[in-house]
CSV table of C-alpha atoms in Angstrom, one decimal:
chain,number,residue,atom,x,y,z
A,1,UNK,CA,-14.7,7.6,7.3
A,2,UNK,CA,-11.1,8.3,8.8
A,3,UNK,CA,-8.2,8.6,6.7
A,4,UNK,CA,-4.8,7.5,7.2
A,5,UNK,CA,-1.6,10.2,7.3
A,6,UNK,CA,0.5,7.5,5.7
A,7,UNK,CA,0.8,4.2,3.3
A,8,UNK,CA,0.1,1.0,5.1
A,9,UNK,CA,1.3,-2.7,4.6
A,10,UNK,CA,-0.1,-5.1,5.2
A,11,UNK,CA,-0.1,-9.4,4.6
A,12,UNK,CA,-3.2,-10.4,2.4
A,13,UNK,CA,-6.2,-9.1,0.8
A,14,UNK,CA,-8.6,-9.8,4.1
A,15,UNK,CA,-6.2,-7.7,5.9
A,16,UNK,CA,-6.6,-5.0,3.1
A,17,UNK,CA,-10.3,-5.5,2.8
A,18,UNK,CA,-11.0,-5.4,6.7
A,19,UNK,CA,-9.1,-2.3,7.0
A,20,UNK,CA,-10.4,-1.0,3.7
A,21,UNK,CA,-14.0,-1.0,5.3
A,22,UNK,CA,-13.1,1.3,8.3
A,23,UNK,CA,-10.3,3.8,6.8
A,24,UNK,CA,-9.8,5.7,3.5
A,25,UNK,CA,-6.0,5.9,1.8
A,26,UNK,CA,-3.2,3.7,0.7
A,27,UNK,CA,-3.2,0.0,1.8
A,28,UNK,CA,-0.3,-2.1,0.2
A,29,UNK,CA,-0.6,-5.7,0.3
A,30,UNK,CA,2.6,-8.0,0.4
A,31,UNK,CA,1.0,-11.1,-0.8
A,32,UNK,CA,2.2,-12.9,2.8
A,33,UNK,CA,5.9,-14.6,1.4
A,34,UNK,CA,5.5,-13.5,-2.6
A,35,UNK,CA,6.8,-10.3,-1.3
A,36,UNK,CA,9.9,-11.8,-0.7
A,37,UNK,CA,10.6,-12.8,-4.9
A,38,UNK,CA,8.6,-9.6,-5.9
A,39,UNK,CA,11.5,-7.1,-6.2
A,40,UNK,CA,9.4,-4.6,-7.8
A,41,UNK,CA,6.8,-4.5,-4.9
A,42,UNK,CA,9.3,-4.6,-2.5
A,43,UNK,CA,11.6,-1.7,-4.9
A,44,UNK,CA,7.8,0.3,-4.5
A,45,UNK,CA,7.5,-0.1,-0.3
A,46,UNK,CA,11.6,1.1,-0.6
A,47,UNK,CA,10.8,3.9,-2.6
A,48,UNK,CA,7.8,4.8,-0.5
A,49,UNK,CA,9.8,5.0,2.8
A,50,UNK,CA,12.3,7.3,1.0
A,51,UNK,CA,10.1,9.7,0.7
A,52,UNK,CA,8.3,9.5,4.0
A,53,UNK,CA,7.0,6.8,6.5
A,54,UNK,CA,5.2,4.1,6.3
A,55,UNK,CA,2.9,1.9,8.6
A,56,UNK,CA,3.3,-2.2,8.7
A,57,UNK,CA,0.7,-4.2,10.2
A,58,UNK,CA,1.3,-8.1,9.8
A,59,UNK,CA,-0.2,-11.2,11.8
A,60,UNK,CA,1.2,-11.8,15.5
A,61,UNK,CA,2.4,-14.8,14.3
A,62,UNK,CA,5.9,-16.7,13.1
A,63,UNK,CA,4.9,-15.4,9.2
A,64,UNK,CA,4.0,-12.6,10.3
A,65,UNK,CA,7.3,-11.4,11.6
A,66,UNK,CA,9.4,-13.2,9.1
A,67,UNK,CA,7.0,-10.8,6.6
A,68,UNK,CA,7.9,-8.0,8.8
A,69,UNK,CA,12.0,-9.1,9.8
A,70,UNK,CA,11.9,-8.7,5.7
A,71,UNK,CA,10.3,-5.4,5.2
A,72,UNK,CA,12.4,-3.7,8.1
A,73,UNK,CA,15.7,-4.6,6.0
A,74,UNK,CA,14.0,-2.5,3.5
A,75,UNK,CA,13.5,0.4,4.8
A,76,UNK,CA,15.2,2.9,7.0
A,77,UNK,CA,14.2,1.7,10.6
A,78,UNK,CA,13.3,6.0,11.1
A,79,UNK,CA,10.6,5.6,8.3
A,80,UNK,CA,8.9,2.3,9.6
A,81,UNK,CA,6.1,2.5,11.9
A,82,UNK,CA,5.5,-1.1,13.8
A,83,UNK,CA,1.8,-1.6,14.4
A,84,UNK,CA,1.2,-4.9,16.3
A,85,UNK,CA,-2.5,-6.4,16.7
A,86,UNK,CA,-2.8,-8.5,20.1
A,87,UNK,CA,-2.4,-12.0,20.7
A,88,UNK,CA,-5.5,-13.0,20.3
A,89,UNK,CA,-7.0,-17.3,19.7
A,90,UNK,CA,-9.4,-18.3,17.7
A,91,UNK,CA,-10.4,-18.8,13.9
A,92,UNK,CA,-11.3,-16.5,11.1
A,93,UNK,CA,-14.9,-16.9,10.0
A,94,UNK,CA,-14.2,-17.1,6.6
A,95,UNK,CA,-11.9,-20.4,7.4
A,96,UNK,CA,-12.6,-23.9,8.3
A,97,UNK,CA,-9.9,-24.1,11.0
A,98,UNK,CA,-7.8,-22.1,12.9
A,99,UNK,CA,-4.1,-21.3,11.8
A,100,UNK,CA,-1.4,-23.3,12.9
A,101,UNK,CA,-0.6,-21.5,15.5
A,102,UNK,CA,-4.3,-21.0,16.6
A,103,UNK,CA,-4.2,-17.0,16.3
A,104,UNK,CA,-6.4,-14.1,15.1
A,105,UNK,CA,-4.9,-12.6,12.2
A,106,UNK,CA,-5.4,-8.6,10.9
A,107,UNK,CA,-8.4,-9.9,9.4
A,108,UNK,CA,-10.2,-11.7,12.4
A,109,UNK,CA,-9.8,-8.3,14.7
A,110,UNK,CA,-12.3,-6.5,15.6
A,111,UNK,CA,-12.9,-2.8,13.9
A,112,UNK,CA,-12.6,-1.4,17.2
A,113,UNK,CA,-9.1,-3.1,17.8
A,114,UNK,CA,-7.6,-1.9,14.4
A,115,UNK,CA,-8.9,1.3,14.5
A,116,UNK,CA,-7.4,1.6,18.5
A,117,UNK,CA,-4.0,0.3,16.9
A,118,UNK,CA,-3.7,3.1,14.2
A,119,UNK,CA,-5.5,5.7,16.2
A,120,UNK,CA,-2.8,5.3,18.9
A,121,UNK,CA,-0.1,5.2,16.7
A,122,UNK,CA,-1.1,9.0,15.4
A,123,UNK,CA,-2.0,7.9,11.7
A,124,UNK,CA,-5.6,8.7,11.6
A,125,UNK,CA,-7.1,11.8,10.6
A,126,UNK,CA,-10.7,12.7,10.5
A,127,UNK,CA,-11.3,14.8,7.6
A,128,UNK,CA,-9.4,14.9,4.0
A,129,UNK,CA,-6.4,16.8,3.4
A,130,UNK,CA,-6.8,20.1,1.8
A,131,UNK,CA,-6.5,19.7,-1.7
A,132,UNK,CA,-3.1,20.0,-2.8
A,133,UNK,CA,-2.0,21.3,-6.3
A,134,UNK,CA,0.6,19.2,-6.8
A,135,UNK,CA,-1.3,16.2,-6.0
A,136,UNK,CA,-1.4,13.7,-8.8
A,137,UNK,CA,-5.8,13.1,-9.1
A,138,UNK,CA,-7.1,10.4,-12.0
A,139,UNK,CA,-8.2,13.7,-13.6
A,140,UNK,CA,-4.6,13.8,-14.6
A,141,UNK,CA,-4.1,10.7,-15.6
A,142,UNK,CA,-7.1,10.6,-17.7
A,143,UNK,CA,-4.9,13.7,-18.8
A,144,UNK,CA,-1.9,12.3,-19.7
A,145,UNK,CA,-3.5,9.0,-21.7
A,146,UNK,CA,-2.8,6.8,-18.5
A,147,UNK,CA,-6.4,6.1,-17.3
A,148,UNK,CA,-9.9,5.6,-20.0
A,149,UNK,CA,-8.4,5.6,-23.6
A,150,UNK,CA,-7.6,2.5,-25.7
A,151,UNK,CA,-3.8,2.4,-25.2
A,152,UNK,CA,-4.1,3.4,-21.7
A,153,UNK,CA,-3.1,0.0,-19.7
A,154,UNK,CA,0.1,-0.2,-22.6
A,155,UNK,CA,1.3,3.0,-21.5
A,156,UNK,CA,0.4,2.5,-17.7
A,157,UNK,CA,2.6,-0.7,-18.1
A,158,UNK,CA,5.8,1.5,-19.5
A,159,UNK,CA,5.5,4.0,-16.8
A,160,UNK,CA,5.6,1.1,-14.0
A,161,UNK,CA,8.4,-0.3,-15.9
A,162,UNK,CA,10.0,2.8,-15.8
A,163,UNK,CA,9.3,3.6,-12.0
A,164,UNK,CA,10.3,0.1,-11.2
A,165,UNK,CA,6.6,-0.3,-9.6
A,166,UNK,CA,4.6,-3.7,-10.1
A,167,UNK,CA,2.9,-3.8,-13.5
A,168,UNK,CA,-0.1,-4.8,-11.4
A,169,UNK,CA,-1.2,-2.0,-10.3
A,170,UNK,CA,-4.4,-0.7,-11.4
A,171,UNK,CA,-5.4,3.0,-12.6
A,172,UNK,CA,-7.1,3.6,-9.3
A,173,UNK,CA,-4.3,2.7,-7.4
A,174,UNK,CA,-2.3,4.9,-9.0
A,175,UNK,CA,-2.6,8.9,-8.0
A,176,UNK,CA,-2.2,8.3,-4.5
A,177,UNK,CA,1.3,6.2,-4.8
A,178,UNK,CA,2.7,7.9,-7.5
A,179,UNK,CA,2.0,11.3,-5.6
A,180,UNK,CA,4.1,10.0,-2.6
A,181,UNK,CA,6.9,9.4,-5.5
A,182,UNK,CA,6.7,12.6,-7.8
A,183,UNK,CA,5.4,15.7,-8.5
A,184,UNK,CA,2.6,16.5,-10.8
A,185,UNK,CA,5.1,18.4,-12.8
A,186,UNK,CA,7.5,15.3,-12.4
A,187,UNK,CA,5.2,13.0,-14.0
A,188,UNK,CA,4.2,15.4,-16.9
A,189,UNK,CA,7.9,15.6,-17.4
A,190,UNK,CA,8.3,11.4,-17.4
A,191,UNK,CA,5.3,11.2,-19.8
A,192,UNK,CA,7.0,13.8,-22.4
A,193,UNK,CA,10.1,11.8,-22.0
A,194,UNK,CA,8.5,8.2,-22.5
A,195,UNK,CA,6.1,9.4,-24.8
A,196,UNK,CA,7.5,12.3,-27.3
A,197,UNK,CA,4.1,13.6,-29.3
C-alpha cells in the first residue's frame, strides 16, 4: 500500500474510508459543515499547515467548495494543495438517490481516479519513511501514560486541551499528528509540565 507525503482533508467518513482502503497516513475528516463551528478541528488543520502542507480533497460540488472557500481562509494559500475529483453524475451505492446536484462525491470515485488525483499531485510514496528518531510512535505514548493504562483517555483529554486539538481524537490517531506538531523531546517536555511526578 502507498503512503501519502502529507495530511489529507477531506468531507466525511466515506471519503476517509474510500481513501483509507488504497493509501496509508493521515486523513482528517471535516465532518462536511461541523467544521465550520469546530474551532479546535479547524485550530488542528491551522496548526498542521504551519508546520508543512497539507492536501484538501472535497466533493465537486456547491458544499464542497464552501467546505474548501472555508479551509483556504485557514491556511496559508503556499501550504494548501487543491486536489479536485472530476465532474462525474451518478449516485453512491450506499445511497438511495443521487445528491442534489446529481454528482459523484470522493466516496463514489473509482480507486483508480483518487489514486491518479494524489499520484499526480506528487503526494504518494511507495514505501515507508525511514524511521525517524524523533518521530512520536504509540510506543511512546504507551510511555508517557497516554495510550493502555487506566487514566490514559483523562490525560489524553488534558493534552488535547492543552494543544487546542479536538478531544476526539483517539490514541491511534495520535503519533502521526502530534509528530507533525512537536518533537518527541517536545512532548516529553509538555507531559513533565502537565503532569509533575
Amino acid at each position: 500500500m502507498r503512503r501519502l507525503k502529507v495530511p489529507l482533508i477531506v468531507e466525511g467518513k466515506y471519503d476517509k474510508a474510500a481513501l483509507a482502503s488504497l493509501v496509508e497516513g493521515e486523513i482528517i475528516v471535516t465532518n462536511g459543515f461541523r467544521i465550520f463551528k469546530d474551532p479546535a478541528k479547524l485550530a488542528m488543520i491551522r496548526a498542521l499547515g504551519e508546520k508543512g502542507p497539507v492536501a484538501l480533497l472535497t466533493d465537486s460540488d456547491r458544499a464542497g467548495f464552501l467546505i474548501r472557500g472555508h479551509l483556504a481562509g485557514a491556511v496559508p494559500p503556499e501550504r494548501i494543495i487543491q486536489l479536485y475529483i472530476p465532474e462525474v453524475y451518478g449516485k453512491e451505492r450506499r445511497k438511495s438517490r443521487p445528491s442534489a446536484e446529481g454528482k459523484l462525491g470522493v466516496e463514489g470515485m473509482t480507486a483508480e481516479t483518487l489514486l491518479s488525483i494524489l499520484d499526480e499531485a506528487g503526494l504518494l510514496e511507495d514505501s515507508p519513511p525511514p524511521a525517524d528518531p524523533a518521530r512520536i510512535t504509540k510506543a511512546d505514548l504507551y510511555r508517557l501514560g497516554f495510550s493502555g493504562r487506566e487514566e490514559s483517555a483523562r490525560k489524553r483529554e488534558r493534552l488535547l486541551k492543552e494543544l487546542g486539538l479536538p478531544l476526539g481524537l483517539s490514541a491511534n490517531a495520535l503519533p502521526g499528528l502530534l509528530s507533525r506538531l512537536l518533537s518527541l523531546e517536545e512532548l516529553e517536555t509538555l507531559t513533565k509540565r502537565l503532569f509533575p511526578a
